[in-house]
Amino acid sequence: MIPAPQRETLRDAAAREPSSAAAAVHLDAISQLLHESLPALERAVLGAAHGPAPVDSASRHLLEAGGKRVRPMACLLMTTACGGDPRRAVPIAAAAELIHSATLLHDDVIDEGEERRCRPAARVLWGNLVSVLSGDLLLTRALSLVDSAAVPGTMQDMLSTLDRLVCGEIAQLAARNRVDLGVAGYFDIVRGKTASLFGFACRSGARIAKREDLVVTAGEFGEKIGLAFQIVDDVLDLSGDATEVGKKLGADLAEGKTTLPLALALENDRSGQLAELLPHARAGQREAARAVTAHPLVREACERARAIALDESTAALCALDALPSARARDLLRDLSLVLTRRNA
Ligand code: GRG
């Protein structure tokens, strides 16, 4: 149960601040605290893309397109919040970003995605085979980084995180086109496919800082912001701005995914009108897709999903009280706020 005062604080902050201006201020403060480790992180991430052509080019194409780097940032901040030196966290933070990048390269093949980070997906330029092998290359490089860092507990954690990621994706494929997945089924999938890697990034921060006693707390924070992050991703797919988001909107709908807004809307669909429209939208009928996206139950569910993401982040923040560094703890709080309110 989230203590009421903290819930108020985050909701108030979310309502008070225009999201883009606040995000810029928060991200600037995070960059200042991590001014030595962020450039090193970038070098470590981009340095992983060397290898045989054209797999190296496909990897670089994705890595050089940027991305928000939120998983490594969470790792670096958590290391600092637990009293450690963020420079020591660079290899494992880079590994978290490389694993994420590998999943994107594979995911775009599975979902036949065309755009990623405002660019054509690697599979569009080099084909599926190269995209899969680029993902494999980055995955291997990530494992090497974790192995060389030799931080007790992180390799084991990395392996079980990969297991959860893959199982989350398998569960999502098995649930494709279902209308009865429900909110609980949705959360099961997202804990695996998204929250697990945020959890790894944060647990690793506590381990790098040699605070084994804080690993569970840090992991709880990471898993919760990961859930919140995915929920916002779902909402943006149904209601975002394609130029800001950097990929085609409505993709989740077309791919038969039951995202949180859809699961919530379907729960309230007493007339069955939405459930009837959904298979047509998923079969690629544009009018049906437009009708689903504009449906009042879906619009209302997008608002509710944003509120759930905010509550999940607030719950995450409760775990942070135990962490020693107040400055880094505040910045983790700001990072959660940015992630929950983002439009891209
Ligand atoms: C272990 C290689 C490997 C694969 C596992 C394909 C797969 C199986 C899992 C896919 C998991 C997946 C793509 C989850 C979605 C996570 C998500 C919200 C992606 C968007 O992340 P952002 O917004 O992207 O951080 P940027 O571009 O900013 O980095």
XYZ file of C-alpha atoms and ligand atoms in Angstrom:
373
model
C 0.000 0.000 0.000
C 1.412 3.403 -0.972
C 1.500 5.915 1.903
C -0.851 8.796 1.004
C 1.619 11.710 1.378
C 4.047 10.297 -1.180
C 1.262 9.550 -3.633
C 0.168 13.172 -3.332
C 3.677 14.455 -3.924
C 4.166 12.627 -7.209
C 0.674 13.332 -8.483
C 1.033 16.995 -7.545
C 4.383 17.193 -9.249
C 2.983 15.507 -12.344
C 0.054 17.906 -12.503
C 2.160 20.982 -11.775
C 4.930 20.602 -14.296
C 4.526 20.827 -18.078
C 6.086 17.499 -18.996
C 8.642 18.545 -21.618
C 10.038 21.542 -19.696
C 10.273 19.544 -16.468
C 11.869 16.607 -18.264
C 14.597 18.856 -19.670
C 15.391 20.251 -16.211
C 15.434 16.798 -14.570
C 17.530 15.215 -17.322
C 19.975 18.100 -17.118
C 20.407 17.570 -13.368
C 20.953 13.832 -13.946
C 23.567 14.581 -16.641
C 25.384 16.920 -14.250
C 25.573 14.302 -11.512
C 26.727 11.666 -14.011
C 28.952 14.006 -16.065
C 31.927 11.619 -15.963
C 30.122 8.344 -16.443
C 27.664 9.222 -19.253
C 30.348 9.893 -21.922
C 32.127 6.685 -20.841
C 28.822 4.834 -21.103
C 28.347 6.091 -24.654
C 31.850 4.929 -25.605
C 31.206 1.494 -24.096
C 27.844 1.129 -25.873
C 29.099 2.227 -29.301
C 32.326 0.248 -28.848
C 30.288 -2.951 -28.720
C 29.206 -2.625 -32.343
C 32.508 -3.732 -33.905
C 32.392 -7.037 -35.753
C 32.033 -8.511 -39.222
C 30.229 -6.452 -41.884
C 27.345 -5.849 -42.391
C 26.300 -6.904 -38.882
C 28.459 -4.138 -37.391
C 26.742 -1.497 -39.557
C 23.289 -2.719 -38.582
C 24.231 -2.617 -34.880
C 25.733 0.871 -35.227
C 22.656 2.044 -37.123
C 20.541 1.317 -34.047
C 23.022 2.371 -31.352
C 23.969 5.657 -33.040
C 20.303 6.599 -33.435
C 20.346 7.363 -29.731
C 17.452 6.132 -27.689
C 16.737 7.415 -24.228
C 19.360 5.256 -22.428
C 17.020 4.976 -19.448
C 18.121 1.519 -18.281
C 21.825 2.476 -18.013
C 20.864 5.787 -16.424
C 18.846 3.923 -13.785
C 21.879 1.679 -13.133
C 24.305 4.604 -12.778
C 21.928 6.558 -10.531
C 21.147 3.531 -8.376
C 24.862 2.841 -7.911
C 25.298 6.445 -6.723
C 22.172 6.336 -4.546
C 23.573 3.241 -2.829
C 26.824 5.085 -2.065
C 28.914 3.668 -4.946
C 30.970 5.287 -7.716
C 28.950 5.465 -10.969
C 32.164 5.174 -13.038
C 32.485 1.599 -11.769
C 28.965 0.911 -13.060
C 29.696 1.854 -16.686
C 30.327 -1.688 -18.083
C 27.197 -3.167 -16.525
C 25.083 -0.114 -17.381
C 26.318 -0.472 -20.978
C 25.426 -4.167 -20.882
C 21.856 -3.276 -19.877
C 21.601 -0.943 -22.890
C 23.097 -3.573 -25.211
C 20.641 -6.221 -24.038
C 17.833 -3.739 -24.612
C 19.204 -2.991 -28.111
C 19.446 -6.715 -28.892
C 15.795 -7.188 -27.919
C 14.797 -4.284 -30.209
C 16.650 -5.827 -33.165
C 14.942 -9.170 -32.557
C 11.576 -7.640 -31.716
C 11.459 -5.684 -34.982
C 11.911 -8.984 -36.824
C 9.190 -10.720 -34.785
C 6.741 -7.822 -35.199
C 7.862 -6.853 -38.711
C 8.532 -3.339 -37.371
C 9.463 -0.753 -39.979
C 10.665 2.190 -37.948
C 12.816 2.487 -34.846
C 14.160 5.633 -33.220
C 12.841 7.761 -36.097
C 14.873 5.709 -38.619
C 14.051 2.708 -40.798
C 14.474 -0.408 -38.646
C 17.722 -2.317 -39.274
C 15.715 -5.170 -40.811
C 14.327 -2.811 -43.443
C 17.851 -1.816 -44.555
C 19.762 -5.089 -44.085
C 17.045 -7.737 -43.853
C 15.881 -10.031 -41.056
C 18.937 -12.290 -41.001
C 21.341 -9.416 -40.405
C 19.011 -7.873 -37.825
C 18.836 -11.127 -35.829
C 22.620 -11.606 -35.999
C 23.201 -7.977 -34.946
C 21.046 -8.656 -31.913
C 23.086 -11.796 -31.204
C 26.322 -9.804 -31.495
C 25.142 -7.174 -28.996
C 23.815 -9.848 -26.651
C 27.193 -11.588 -26.671
C 29.042 -8.314 -26.095
C 26.734 -7.542 -23.167
C 27.459 -10.910 -21.558
C 31.209 -10.311 -21.965
C 30.937 -6.917 -20.273
C 29.069 -8.388 -17.308
C 31.556 -11.239 -17.090
C 34.603 -8.917 -17.157
C 33.080 -6.579 -14.573
C 33.105 -9.568 -12.171
C 30.598 -8.036 -9.769
C 29.342 -10.891 -7.571
C 25.763 -11.893 -8.374
C 25.407 -9.920 -11.626
C 26.080 -12.719 -14.127
C 23.529 -14.979 -12.452
C 21.052 -12.094 -12.394
C 21.744 -11.314 -16.072
C 21.001 -14.937 -17.044
C 17.728 -15.087 -15.153
C 16.765 -11.666 -16.538
C 17.352 -12.936 -20.088
C 15.209 -15.955 -19.277
C 12.392 -13.673 -18.079
C 12.727 -11.425 -21.140
C 12.424 -14.338 -23.540
C 9.540 -15.936 -21.597
C 7.732 -12.569 -21.515
C 8.022 -12.316 -25.274
C 6.853 -15.915 -25.718
C 3.828 -15.262 -23.474
C 3.043 -12.154 -25.528
C 3.137 -14.166 -28.741
C 0.913 -16.836 -27.213
C -1.603 -14.134 -26.215
C -1.619 -12.501 -29.670
C -5.134 -11.534 -30.827
C -6.820 -12.613 -27.596
C -9.535 -10.339 -26.234
C -9.705 -12.042 -22.843
C -6.100 -11.610 -21.625
C -7.210 -9.260 -18.860
C -5.200 -6.902 -16.697
C -3.516 -9.688 -14.691
C -2.407 -11.480 -17.867
C -1.054 -8.198 -19.200
C 1.014 -7.562 -16.060
C 2.483 -11.089 -16.199
C 3.782 -10.438 -19.711
C 5.172 -6.995 -18.925
C 6.983 -8.128 -15.772
C 8.977 -10.410 -18.073
C 9.430 -8.454 -21.273
C 10.148 -5.000 -19.801
C 10.304 -4.760 -15.995
C 12.922 -7.512 -15.690
C 15.683 -5.482 -17.381
C 14.956 -2.358 -15.330
C 15.113 -4.612 -12.250
C 18.489 -5.983 -13.354
C 19.865 -2.467 -13.975
C 18.866 -1.321 -10.489
C 19.855 -4.491 -8.600
C 23.252 -4.274 -10.290
C 23.614 -0.701 -8.987
C 23.267 -1.948 -5.400
C 25.732 -4.785 -6.082
C 28.317 -2.475 -7.662
C 28.062 -0.276 -4.555
C 28.675 -3.463 -2.498
C 25.337 -3.029 -0.742
C 23.987 -6.585 -0.906
C 21.460 -5.524 1.767
C 19.899 -3.064 -0.739
C 19.649 -5.410 -3.742
C 16.006 -6.366 -3.128
C 14.943 -2.760 -2.491
C 16.760 -1.505 -5.592
C 15.228 -4.324 -7.654
C 11.720 -3.502 -6.445
C 12.204 0.083 -7.542
C 13.520 -1.003 -10.951
C 10.745 -3.507 -11.622
C 8.060 -0.966 -10.726
C 9.442 1.830 -12.888
C 9.811 -0.740 -15.661
C 6.100 -1.557 -15.415
C 5.225 2.140 -15.393
C 7.505 2.679 -18.392
C 5.800 -0.046 -20.429
C 2.332 1.245 -19.537
C 3.247 4.701 -20.855
C 4.666 3.043 -23.984
C 1.267 1.356 -24.479
C -0.590 4.629 -24.019
C 1.665 6.399 -26.525
C 0.957 3.710 -29.125
C -2.738 4.617 -28.916
C -2.558 8.340 -28.318
C 0.952 9.672 -28.985
C 2.402 11.840 -31.717
C 4.172 9.684 -34.327
C 6.987 12.217 -34.897
C 7.764 12.397 -31.177
C 7.427 8.662 -30.530
C 9.707 7.815 -33.466
C 7.711 4.887 -34.822
C 4.361 4.154 -36.400
C 1.478 4.496 -33.951
C -1.173 1.802 -33.600
C 1.489 -0.877 -34.128
C 0.534 -2.725 -30.915
C -3.060 -2.825 -32.087
C -2.113 -4.145 -35.526
C 0.143 -6.775 -33.918
C -2.721 -8.147 -31.812
C -1.209 -7.066 -28.478
C -3.551 -6.512 -25.575
C -1.936 -3.481 -23.988
C -3.078 -2.083 -20.636
C -5.427 0.578 -22.059
C -7.080 -2.095 -24.214
C -7.335 -4.583 -21.328
C -8.935 -1.890 -19.133
C -11.317 -0.767 -21.867
C -12.380 -4.349 -22.608
C -13.190 -4.877 -18.913
C -15.789 -2.074 -19.194
C -17.099 -3.071 -22.612
C -20.543 -4.198 -21.418
C -22.157 -3.840 -24.850
C -19.411 -5.924 -26.478
C -19.000 -3.240 -29.167
C -15.257 -2.860 -28.622
C -14.618 -6.610 -28.546
C -16.455 -6.855 -31.844
C -14.413 -4.087 -33.493
C -11.069 -5.371 -32.268
C -10.555 -8.375 -34.602
C -11.258 -6.118 -37.608
C -8.730 -3.547 -36.390
C -6.205 -6.317 -35.798
C -6.847 -7.671 -39.291
C -5.675 -4.334 -40.684
C -9.001 -2.616 -41.412
C -8.170 1.072 -41.077
C -11.685 2.259 -40.229
C -11.976 -0.321 -37.445
C -8.523 0.672 -36.111
C -9.563 4.322 -36.073
C -12.832 3.419 -34.323
C -10.972 1.430 -31.642
C -8.437 4.219 -31.037
C -11.167 6.877 -30.842
C -13.564 4.730 -28.779
C -14.580 6.559 -25.549
C -13.755 3.456 -23.477
C -10.235 3.407 -24.952
C -9.713 7.164 -24.482
C -10.819 6.874 -20.872
C -8.660 3.778 -20.368
C -5.596 5.666 -21.653
C -6.113 8.230 -18.877
C -6.545 5.474 -16.295
C -3.466 3.663 -17.549
C -1.381 6.854 -17.141
C -2.692 7.155 -13.567
C -1.780 3.500 -12.881
C 1.732 4.175 -14.235
C 2.025 7.137 -11.891
C 0.872 5.046 -8.922
C 3.328 2.302 -9.846
C 6.160 4.887 -9.925
C 5.015 6.295 -6.618
C 5.065 2.834 -5.092
C 8.553 2.431 -6.524
C 9.707 5.574 -4.771
C 8.639 4.281 -1.360
C 11.402 1.707 -1.696
C 14.015 4.447 -2.000
C 13.832 5.796 1.553
C 16.378 3.222 2.649
C 19.061 4.425 0.206
C 21.989 6.451 1.596
C 22.561 9.219 -1.006
C 19.773 11.824 -0.874
C 20.868 13.645 -4.071
C 20.905 10.528 -6.256
C 17.676 9.353 -4.605
C 16.002 12.637 -5.612
C 17.246 12.199 -9.149
C 15.854 8.656 -9.290
C 12.554 10.170 -8.236
C 12.859 12.764 -11.024
C 13.755 10.049 -13.527
C 10.560 8.145 -12.595
C 8.542 11.290 -13.070
C 10.088 11.963 -16.468
C 9.466 8.381 -17.588
C 5.865 8.403 -16.432
C 4.981 11.754 -18.001
C 6.921 11.376 -21.245
C 5.405 11.840 -24.689
C 8.139 9.957 -26.531
C 17.222 -11.682 -25.171
C 17.776 -10.811 -27.498
C 16.763 -11.259 -26.511
C 15.454 -11.253 -26.866
C 14.375 -11.538 -25.907
C 12.534 -10.013 -28.484
C 12.493 -10.296 -27.026
C 13.014 -11.610 -26.555
C 11.973 -9.408 -26.154
C 11.405 -8.095 -26.572
C 11.251 -7.220 -25.410
C 10.799 -5.832 -25.786
C 11.158 -5.235 -27.118
C 10.095 -5.130 -24.906
C 9.635 -3.742 -25.142
C 10.393 -2.815 -24.219
C 10.234 -1.359 -24.602
C 9.293 -0.534 -23.809
C 10.942 -0.842 -25.614
C 11.059 0.604 -25.901
O 12.124 1.068 -25.055
P 12.647 2.561 -25.064
O 11.476 3.499 -25.141
O 13.419 2.632 -26.441
O 13.584 2.721 -23.922
P 14.646 3.605 -26.803
O 14.600 3.671 -28.310
O 14.428 4.945 -26.165
O 15.866 2.935 -26.290
